[in-house]
C-alpha positions in Angstrom: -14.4 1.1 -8.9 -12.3 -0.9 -11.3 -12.9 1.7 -13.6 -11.0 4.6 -11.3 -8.5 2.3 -10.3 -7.6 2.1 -14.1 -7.8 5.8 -14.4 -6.3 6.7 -11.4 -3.1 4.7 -12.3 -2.7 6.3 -15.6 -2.6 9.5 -14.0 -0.4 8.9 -11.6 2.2 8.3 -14.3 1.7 11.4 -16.2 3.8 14.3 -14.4 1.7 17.1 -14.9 -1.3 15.5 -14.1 -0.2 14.0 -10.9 1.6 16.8 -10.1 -2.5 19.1 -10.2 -4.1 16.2 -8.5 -1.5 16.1 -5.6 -1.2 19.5 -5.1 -5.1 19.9 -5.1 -5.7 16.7 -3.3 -7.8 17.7 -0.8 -10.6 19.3 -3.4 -10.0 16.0 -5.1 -10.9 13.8 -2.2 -13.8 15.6 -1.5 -14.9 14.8 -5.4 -13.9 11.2 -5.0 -15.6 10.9 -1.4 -18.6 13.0 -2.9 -18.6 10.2 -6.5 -19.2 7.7 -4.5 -22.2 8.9 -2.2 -23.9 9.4 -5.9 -22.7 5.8 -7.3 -23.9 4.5 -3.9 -27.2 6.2 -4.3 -27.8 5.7 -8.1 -27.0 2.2 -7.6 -29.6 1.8 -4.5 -32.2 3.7 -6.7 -31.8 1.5 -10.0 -31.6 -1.7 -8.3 -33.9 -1.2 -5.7 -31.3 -2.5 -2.6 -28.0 -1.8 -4.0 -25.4 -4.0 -6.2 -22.7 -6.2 -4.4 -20.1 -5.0 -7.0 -20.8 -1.2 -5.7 -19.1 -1.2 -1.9 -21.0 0.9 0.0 -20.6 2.8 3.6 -17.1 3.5 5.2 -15.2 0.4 3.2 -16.0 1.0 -0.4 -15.2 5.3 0.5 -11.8 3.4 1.8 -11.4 1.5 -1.1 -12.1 4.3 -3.6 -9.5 7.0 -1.7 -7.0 3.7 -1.7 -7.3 4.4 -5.3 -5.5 7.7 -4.7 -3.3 6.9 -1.8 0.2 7.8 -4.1 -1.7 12.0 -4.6 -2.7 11.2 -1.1 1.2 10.8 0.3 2.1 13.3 -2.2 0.1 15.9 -0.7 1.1 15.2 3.1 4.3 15.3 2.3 4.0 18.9 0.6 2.0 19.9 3.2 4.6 18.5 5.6 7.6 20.3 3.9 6.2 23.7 3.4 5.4 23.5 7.3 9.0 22.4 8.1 10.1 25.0 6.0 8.4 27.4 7.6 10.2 26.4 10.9 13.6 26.2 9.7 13.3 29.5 7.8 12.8 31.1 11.3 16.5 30.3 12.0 17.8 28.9 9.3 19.7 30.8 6.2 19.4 34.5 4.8 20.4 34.9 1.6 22.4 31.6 1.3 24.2 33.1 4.5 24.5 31.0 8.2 22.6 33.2 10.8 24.6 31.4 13.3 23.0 32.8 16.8 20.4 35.6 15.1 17.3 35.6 16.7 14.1 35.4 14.6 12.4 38.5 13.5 8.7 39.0 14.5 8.1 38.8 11.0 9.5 35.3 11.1 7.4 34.3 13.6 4.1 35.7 11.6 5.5 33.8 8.6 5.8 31.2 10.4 2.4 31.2 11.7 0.6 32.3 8.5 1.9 29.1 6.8 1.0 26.8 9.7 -2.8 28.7 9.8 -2.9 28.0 5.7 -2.2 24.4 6.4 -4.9 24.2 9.0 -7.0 26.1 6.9 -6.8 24.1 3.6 -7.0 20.5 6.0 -10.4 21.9 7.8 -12.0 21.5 4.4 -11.2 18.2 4.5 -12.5 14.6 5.2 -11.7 13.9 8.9 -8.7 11.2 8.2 -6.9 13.6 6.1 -7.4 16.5 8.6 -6.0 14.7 11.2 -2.8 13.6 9.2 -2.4 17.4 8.2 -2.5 18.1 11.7 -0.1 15.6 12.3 2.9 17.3 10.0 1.8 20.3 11.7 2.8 19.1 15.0 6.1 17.7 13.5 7.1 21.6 12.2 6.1 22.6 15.9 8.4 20.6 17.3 11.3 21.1 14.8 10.3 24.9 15.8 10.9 24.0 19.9 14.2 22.2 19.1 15.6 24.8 17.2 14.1 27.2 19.6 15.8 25.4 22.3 19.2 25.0 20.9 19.2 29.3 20.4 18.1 29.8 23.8 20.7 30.5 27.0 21.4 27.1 28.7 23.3 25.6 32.1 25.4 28.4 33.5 24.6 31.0 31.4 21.1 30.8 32.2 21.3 30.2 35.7 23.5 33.6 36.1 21.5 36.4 38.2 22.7 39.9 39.5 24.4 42.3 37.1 23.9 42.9 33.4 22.3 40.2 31.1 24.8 37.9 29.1 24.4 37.9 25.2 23.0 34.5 25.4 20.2 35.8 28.0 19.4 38.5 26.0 18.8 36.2 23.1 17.1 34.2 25.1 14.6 37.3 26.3 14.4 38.4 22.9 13.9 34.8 21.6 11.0 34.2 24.0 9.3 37.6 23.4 8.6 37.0 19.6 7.7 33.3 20.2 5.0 34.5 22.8 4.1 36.8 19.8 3.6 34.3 17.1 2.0 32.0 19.7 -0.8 34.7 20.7 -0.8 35.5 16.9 -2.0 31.8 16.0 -4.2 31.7 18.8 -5.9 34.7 18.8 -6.4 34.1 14.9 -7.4 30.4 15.2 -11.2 30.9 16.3 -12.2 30.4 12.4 -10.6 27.3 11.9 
């Protein structure tokens, strides 16, 4: 394990390099995770009950992906930004201009749940501990989604206004909910294959 840690280091300070191992990080784990089943079991076979300087099980897996923890970050926080992206795209600037008040687009809300899905997608391929982390960021873009969503939507008096015509703000609000329900029944009805 010395070895990779060695290797591992002098990648990490070459830019190209580390910039392919973070962005494919998860394929990479899976290599690293998969290297050390075979040194694990090459070891056990050669020396008929294993080596102490070869750290088997859960712990020397640890200790090997410890080696990569800098693509590791790298990689969540990617994952993490395109996600957040994603969310703030839905209401944030079109063509370097404010949108102020607009209401998301039903495209928006597909965008937004086509890069959430790929996220998911990518992370299901993935050892468990990553996954979850994934998931994690995922949850975080979620929520920046809700809050922004909430700050757009009609609120105290303006929403508690019945009888006549809808306000502008209600109608925002209408329209707002509408295409959230849309992108919400679009993620779940697509999520079965994750």
């Amino acid at each position: 394990l010395s070895m990779w840690k060695k290797h591992l280091s002098r990648c990490a300070r070459h830019t190209s390099l580390k910039e392919e191992l973070t962005a494919s990080y998860v394929k990479f784990e899976r290599l690293l995770v998969s290297y050390h089943e075979r040194i694990v079991r090459d070891t056990l076979d050669a020396r008929g009950g294993g080596d102490a300087a070869v750290p088997t099980g859960a712990a020397g897996r640890a200790e090997l992906l410890a080696c990569a923890t800098s693509f590791a970050n790298g990689y969540l926080a990617r994952s993490l930004a395109r996600c957040s992206d994603a969310a703030h795209a839905m209401f944030g600037k079109a063509d370097g201009v404010s949108m102020g008040g607009a209401v998301p687009s039903l495209a928006d809300g597909r965008r937004f749940v086509a890069a959430v899905q790929e996220e998911l997608r990518e992370a299901a391929s993935a050892p468990a501990g990553l996954s979850a982390r994934v998931a994690s960021g995922v949850a975080k873009s979620l929520r920046v989604l809700a809050d922004k969503a909430e700050m757009h939507a009609a609120s105290g008096e303006e929403q508690a206004k019945v009888g006549g015509l809808c306000s502008a703000a209600q109608q925002r609000s209408a329209v707002l909910f509408t295409h959230l329900q849309a992108a919400h029944l679009a993620a779940v009805s697509s999520s079965g294959g994750l």
